[in-house]
Amino acid sequence: MDFNVIWYIIIGLLLVGYAILDGFDLGVGILHLFSKGDHDRRIMLNSIGPVWDGNEVWLITAGGALFAAFPEVYATAFSGFYLPFMLLLIALIFRAVSIEFRSKEPSRLWRNTWDRSFSIGSMLAAILFGIAIGNVIIGFSIGPDKVYQGTFFDLITPYTILTGFFNLSMFAMHGAIYLNLKTEGELQKQVQGWIKRTYFIFVIMFLITTGATLYLRPEMVANFSFGMVELPGAYHALVEKNQTIISILAWLIVVLNLLSIANIPRTLAKDKPMQTFISSACTIGAIIGLFALGIFPNMMISSLSPDFNLNIYNGASTEYTLRTMFFVAIWGFPFVFAYTSLIYWTYRGKTKLNESSY
Amino acid sequence: MDLDIEFLSRLQFAFTIMFHYIFPPFSIGMGLLLVIYESLYFFTRQKIYESITRFWIKIFAANFSVGVATGIVMEFEFGTNWATYSRFVGDIFGSPLAAEGIFAFFLESGFLAILLFGWDRVKPGVHLFATCMVALGSMMSAFWIVVANSWQQTPVAYELAVTADGYTRAVITDFWGVVFNPSSMVRFFHVIVGSWIQGAFLIMSVAAYFIIKKKNLEFAYRSFTLALIVAAVSALIQPAIGHYHAQVVGEYQPAKLAAFEGLYKTQKSAPLSIVGWTDPDERKTYGIEVPGLLSFLLYNDFEAEVIGLDQFPEEDWPPVAQVFQTYHLMVALGMLFIALSLVSLFLLYRKKLFETRWLMKLFIPMVILPVVANQAGWVSAERGRQPWLVQDLLRTSDGLSKSVTAPEVLISLTLFFIVYTLLFFVWLYVLDREIKHGPEDYEHGAETYQHRAERMDPLEKFIK
């Protein structure tokens, strides 16, 4: 295993961390407008108050790591995805400042305005992430010079809209499951109702999206197939050598995915909110794992020719940078896990309002 | 109208970064003062310092959230608008950005949660530790971002390599060489000290407002005094750092230095202009000049030869007039901060500072000037590097994204303009509300803190 593969895994883990952590606070934002009354809305906001900023850092770090390790991929993706990313930035800005500013003024107009911008910002962000991932699966029109050749409208297809809404449903469910941990009483009952509805929508979206993906991109299963499905373009030596182990690993993730999805209603019925949350976190992790294994060793697929794909080699920095940054990451991550655990431990338990709350 | 993508992308970058750069210096400067205030609370156990710390934390939070929200934009823009540049420098430039995420942002955001919401959750010592970590994190974040910027100004530890696709990119040869490139440390200290001044002036401005309004006086006196000490020390050391910084610029970016001073001809005993104006068409600089001083400042020798713009082809000149004026504005404001803080310290020592109403009134609007000084310094540094995106390696016009069209940039620029304008006014409104509301009196003792003893107040003798 070389540093290119290791960095592919590190960035994958950063994205999994981001999707699990910011996923639930985006989800709380998506559901925010369904809660009624100032007290409930404050509980919703304060359930993510101490952690959302740290959660977003996973995205910033994933962006920085992508720039450092795979600059070509970073450049092609960010410039090709220009307008959607700009919208994403605006959405994230609104979301961030809405959380901070809402509490500063008791007036209803003021609070309703920030409630809306918080919720719409969260929905838009979730949809845009889904659209981005959908485009990576379906392929961009990347030319021989690694530059995206399409326009904004080429990015918005029925399939990518589907993945956008799939992600919206997944984050909404995950957010509701998180709120089940943080709320009590009437609000918690309402939240449990949201879990049931969002779970139902999520499962339907999951089935449709999986079906559409396999129909449109059958080669997504190449790394799962024990060598029976051909991958267009470069086959990675690592996959060729360890075909069986990798396919078994891939199928284990499929099983994990199905089990964790099935475990959500079971643990909900048994009233074990923490286990429900872990199941939905595993679901998200498994889905990103399947996506990452599906496109490996490519990072961006060209819809024009497999020769123009950006993979973990032609998109990467030099060996020296990858190695140096690997040691930087090794030094940094124990600290990251330490602070993250400290914060979640400090703010464990049900959300209560006090004078430093939003 | 023909839309020029280069112009629009540069305008967008300038606008988004100048807006963003209002906030981090406040966070860095206030971060240091929060550590000082909270340490005083922790060690003296005086409730007044709890009020002080908790009030400034609220102001800090409003700043910080706008800073974070506008900061992500900067990281994205390298890829969205400057993709060719990102391909060229990715091997080098991405590393400090990733390190900033791993080492600074996680630290900051983690402990920020305790700083903002932790009063009733953690012990006072843990809270103080969290405050220190947030302050440290904001400085580490500045460090990595300044490292990335400095490498573009003084690129070292790289070689040019041709990729398999046949274009050239810069490839790193020594990571620590990049981190400690010739200008990174001096520029880092220059930025940090500038930030301390900016943060301290914000606190002095609000405290002066309370003093004029005769509200929260105990609170205001103590806040002001400590901020004044930070401002005075920072203002006094800044010229020394600036001086050394100018020598580094003179050595590595002579065209920028020549533009700072409007020096068109290479000459011995070059003069330093105090104020003036420069005309790039006539190639003349008018104003009050001290002969030989520039040579002395750069080389410790009044006779030394200084390289002028005539040594560079005109297409490699920075926009001389803008660089000259912003640079001189920054220096002049720096001098003003020294004068003002020395006068104030003298009056504080004579116990007359807070009765000197004209001075207190002056301090209220004064908060704007350090912001202007920091922005002017930033503009002179960045405009002074033009037309190079990476000094002598990559021109700004060659760094653009190929797949992005001018209308797309126009749309995003308009969006940013609208959103940031809105954000700016909301931020002002929220600050205004917080300030009008004023600090709380934390008299509920036992609930928040076990006061073992009310000890001596170290500031007592200055303000009473």
Short mmCIF file of N, CA and C in Angstrom, two decimals, chain B residues 79-146:
data_model
loop_
_atom_site.label_atom_id
_atom_site.label_comp_id
_atom_site.label_asym_id
_atom_site.label_seq_id
_atom_site.Cartn_x
_atom_site.Cartn_y
_atom_site.Cartn_z
N GLY B 79 -9.44 26.77 -5.30
CA GLY B 79 -9.84 25.75 -6.28
C GLY B 79 -10.86 26.25 -7.27
N THR B 80 -11.83 27.04 -6.81
CA THR B 80 -12.89 27.45 -7.73
C THR B 80 -12.39 28.48 -8.74
N ASN B 81 -11.70 29.51 -8.28
CA ASN B 81 -11.33 30.60 -9.19
C ASN B 81 -9.89 30.52 -9.70
N TRP B 82 -9.04 29.81 -8.98
CA TRP B 82 -7.61 29.82 -9.32
C TRP B 82 -7.10 28.39 -9.49
N ALA B 83 -7.84 27.61 -10.29
CA ALA B 83 -7.52 26.18 -10.42
C ALA B 83 -6.14 25.97 -11.04
N THR B 84 -5.76 26.77 -12.02
CA THR B 84 -4.46 26.58 -12.67
C THR B 84 -3.34 26.84 -11.66
N TYR B 85 -3.55 27.87 -10.86
CA TYR B 85 -2.63 28.15 -9.78
C TYR B 85 -2.57 26.97 -8.80
N SER B 86 -3.75 26.42 -8.45
CA SER B 86 -3.77 25.31 -7.51
C SER B 86 -2.99 24.11 -8.04
N ARG B 87 -3.12 23.87 -9.36
CA ARG B 87 -2.35 22.76 -9.94
C ARG B 87 -0.86 23.05 -9.85
N PHE B 88 -0.51 24.33 -10.07
CA PHE B 88 0.91 24.70 -10.09
C PHE B 88 1.54 24.56 -8.70
N VAL B 89 0.85 25.01 -7.66
CA VAL B 89 1.46 25.04 -6.32
C VAL B 89 0.92 23.96 -5.38
N GLY B 90 -0.02 23.14 -5.86
CA GLY B 90 -0.71 22.21 -4.96
C GLY B 90 0.23 21.37 -4.11
N ASP B 91 1.35 20.97 -4.71
CA ASP B 91 2.28 20.13 -3.98
C ASP B 91 2.81 20.84 -2.73
N ILE B 92 2.80 22.17 -2.75
CA ILE B 92 3.39 22.94 -1.67
C ILE B 92 2.33 23.66 -0.85
N PHE B 93 1.43 24.35 -1.53
CA PHE B 93 0.53 25.28 -0.87
C PHE B 93 -0.56 24.58 -0.06
N GLY B 94 -0.98 23.40 -0.52
CA GLY B 94 -2.06 22.72 0.19
C GLY B 94 -1.64 22.27 1.58
N SER B 95 -0.34 21.96 1.75
CA SER B 95 0.11 21.39 3.04
C SER B 95 -0.14 22.33 4.21
N PRO B 96 0.26 23.61 4.13
CA PRO B 96 -0.06 24.47 5.27
C PRO B 96 -1.57 24.62 5.51
N LEU B 97 -2.36 24.55 4.44
CA LEU B 97 -3.81 24.64 4.64
C LEU B 97 -4.32 23.43 5.41
N ALA B 98 -3.82 22.26 5.03
CA ALA B 98 -4.23 21.04 5.74
C ALA B 98 -3.74 21.09 7.18
N ALA B 99 -2.50 21.57 7.36
CA ALA B 99 -1.95 21.66 8.72
C ALA B 99 -2.76 22.64 9.56
N GLU B 100 -3.24 23.71 8.93
CA GLU B 100 -4.07 24.67 9.65
C GLU B 100 -5.33 23.98 10.17
N GLY B 101 -5.92 23.15 9.31
CA GLY B 101 -7.12 22.42 9.73
C GLY B 101 -6.81 21.49 10.89
N ILE B 102 -5.75 20.68 10.72
CA ILE B 102 -5.46 19.65 11.73
C ILE B 102 -5.00 20.26 13.04
N PHE B 103 -4.10 21.25 12.97
CA PHE B 103 -3.49 21.76 14.21
C PHE B 103 -4.22 22.93 14.83
N ALA B 104 -4.84 23.78 14.00
CA ALA B 104 -5.41 24.99 14.56
C ALA B 104 -6.93 24.93 14.70
N PHE B 105 -7.64 24.57 13.61
CA PHE B 105 -9.09 24.70 13.63
C PHE B 105 -9.76 23.74 14.61
N PHE B 106 -9.23 22.52 14.68
CA PHE B 106 -9.85 21.58 15.61
C PHE B 106 -9.65 22.05 17.05
N LEU B 107 -8.44 22.56 17.32
CA LEU B 107 -8.13 23.07 18.66
C LEU B 107 -9.07 24.22 19.01
N GLU B 108 -9.15 25.17 18.07
CA GLU B 108 -9.98 26.35 18.29
C GLU B 108 -11.44 26.00 18.50
N SER B 109 -11.97 25.21 17.56
CA SER B 109 -13.41 24.98 17.59
C SER B 109 -13.78 24.10 18.78
N GLY B 110 -12.91 23.17 19.14
CA GLY B 110 -13.19 22.31 20.28
C GLY B 110 -13.28 23.12 21.56
N PHE B 111 -12.25 23.90 21.82
CA PHE B 111 -12.23 24.63 23.08
C PHE B 111 -13.16 25.84 23.04
N LEU B 112 -13.51 26.30 21.84
CA LEU B 112 -14.49 27.39 21.75
C LEU B 112 -15.80 26.97 22.41
N ALA B 113 -16.15 25.70 22.24
CA ALA B 113 -17.40 25.21 22.84
C ALA B 113 -17.37 25.40 24.36
N ILE B 114 -16.21 25.14 24.97
CA ILE B 114 -16.11 25.32 26.42
C ILE B 114 -16.05 26.80 26.77
N LEU B 115 -15.33 27.56 25.94
CA LEU B 115 -15.24 29.00 26.18
C LEU B 115 -16.63 29.64 26.19
N LEU B 116 -17.46 29.27 25.22
CA LEU B 116 -18.76 29.93 25.08
C LEU B 116 -19.81 29.38 26.04
N PHE B 117 -19.82 28.06 26.24
CA PHE B 117 -20.95 27.48 26.98
C PHE B 117 -20.52 26.79 28.26
N GLY B 118 -19.22 26.93 28.61
CA GLY B 118 -18.70 26.05 29.65
C GLY B 118 -18.77 26.57 31.07
N TRP B 119 -19.24 27.83 31.28
CA TRP B 119 -19.14 28.38 32.64
C TRP B 119 -19.73 27.48 33.70
N ASP B 120 -20.88 26.89 33.39
CA ASP B 120 -21.53 26.06 34.42
C ASP B 120 -21.19 24.59 34.28
N ARG B 121 -20.43 24.27 33.25
CA ARG B 121 -20.18 22.85 32.98
C ARG B 121 -18.82 22.39 33.49
N VAL B 122 -17.83 23.26 33.44
CA VAL B 122 -16.48 22.81 33.79
C VAL B 122 -15.95 23.66 34.94
N LYS B 123 -14.87 23.20 35.54
CA LYS B 123 -14.24 23.95 36.64
C LYS B 123 -13.55 25.20 36.08
N PRO B 124 -13.40 26.23 36.93
CA PRO B 124 -12.79 27.47 36.44
C PRO B 124 -11.42 27.26 35.80
N GLY B 125 -10.62 26.38 36.37
CA GLY B 125 -9.30 26.15 35.79
C GLY B 125 -9.38 25.57 34.39
N VAL B 126 -10.34 24.67 34.18
CA VAL B 126 -10.52 24.07 32.86
C VAL B 126 -10.99 25.15 31.88
N HIS B 127 -11.86 26.03 32.37
CA HIS B 127 -12.34 27.10 31.50
C HIS B 127 -11.21 28.02 31.08
N LEU B 128 -10.36 28.36 32.04
CA LEU B 128 -9.21 29.21 31.70
C LEU B 128 -8.32 28.51 30.68
N PHE B 129 -8.13 27.22 30.88
CA PHE B 129 -7.31 26.46 29.93
C PHE B 129 -7.93 26.51 28.54
N ALA B 130 -9.26 26.36 28.48
CA ALA B 130 -9.94 26.41 27.18
C ALA B 130 -9.73 27.77 26.52
N THR B 131 -9.83 28.83 27.32
CA THR B 131 -9.61 30.17 26.77
C THR B 131 -8.20 30.29 26.18
N CYS B 132 -7.22 29.78 26.93
CA CYS B 132 -5.84 29.81 26.42
C CYS B 132 -5.73 29.05 25.11
N MET B 133 -6.39 27.89 25.03
CA MET B 133 -6.29 27.07 23.82
C MET B 133 -6.94 27.75 22.62
N VAL B 134 -8.06 28.45 22.86
CA VAL B 134 -8.69 29.17 21.75
C VAL B 134 -7.77 30.28 21.26
N ALA B 135 -7.16 31.00 22.21
CA ALA B 135 -6.24 32.07 21.82
C ALA B 135 -5.05 31.49 21.06
N LEU B 136 -4.52 30.38 21.57
CA LEU B 136 -3.39 29.73 20.90
C LEU B 136 -3.80 29.25 19.52
N GLY B 137 -4.99 28.64 19.43
CA GLY B 137 -5.47 28.12 18.15
C GLY B 137 -5.60 29.23 17.12
N SER B 138 -6.11 30.40 17.54
CA SER B 138 -6.27 31.47 16.56
C SER B 138 -4.91 31.95 16.07
N MET B 139 -3.91 31.91 16.93
CA MET B 139 -2.57 32.31 16.48
C MET B 139 -1.94 31.24 15.59
N MET B 140 -2.20 29.97 15.92
CA MET B 140 -1.63 28.91 15.07
C MET B 140 -2.26 28.94 13.70
N SER B 141 -3.54 29.27 13.67
CA SER B 141 -4.21 29.37 12.39
C SER B 141 -3.57 30.49 11.55
N ALA B 142 -3.30 31.62 12.21
CA ALA B 142 -2.61 32.71 11.51
C ALA B 142 -1.24 32.24 11.03
N PHE B 143 -0.56 31.47 11.86
CA PHE B 143 0.78 31.01 11.48
C PHE B 143 0.74 30.24 10.17
N TRP B 144 -0.15 29.24 10.08
CA TRP B 144 -0.14 28.40 8.88
C TRP B 144 -0.59 29.16 7.65
N ILE B 145 -1.52 30.07 7.83
CA ILE B 145 -2.00 30.82 6.67
C ILE B 145 -0.92 31.80 6.21
N VAL B 146 -0.19 32.38 7.16
CA VAL B 146 0.90 33.28 6.80
C VAL B 146 2.03 32.50 6.13
#
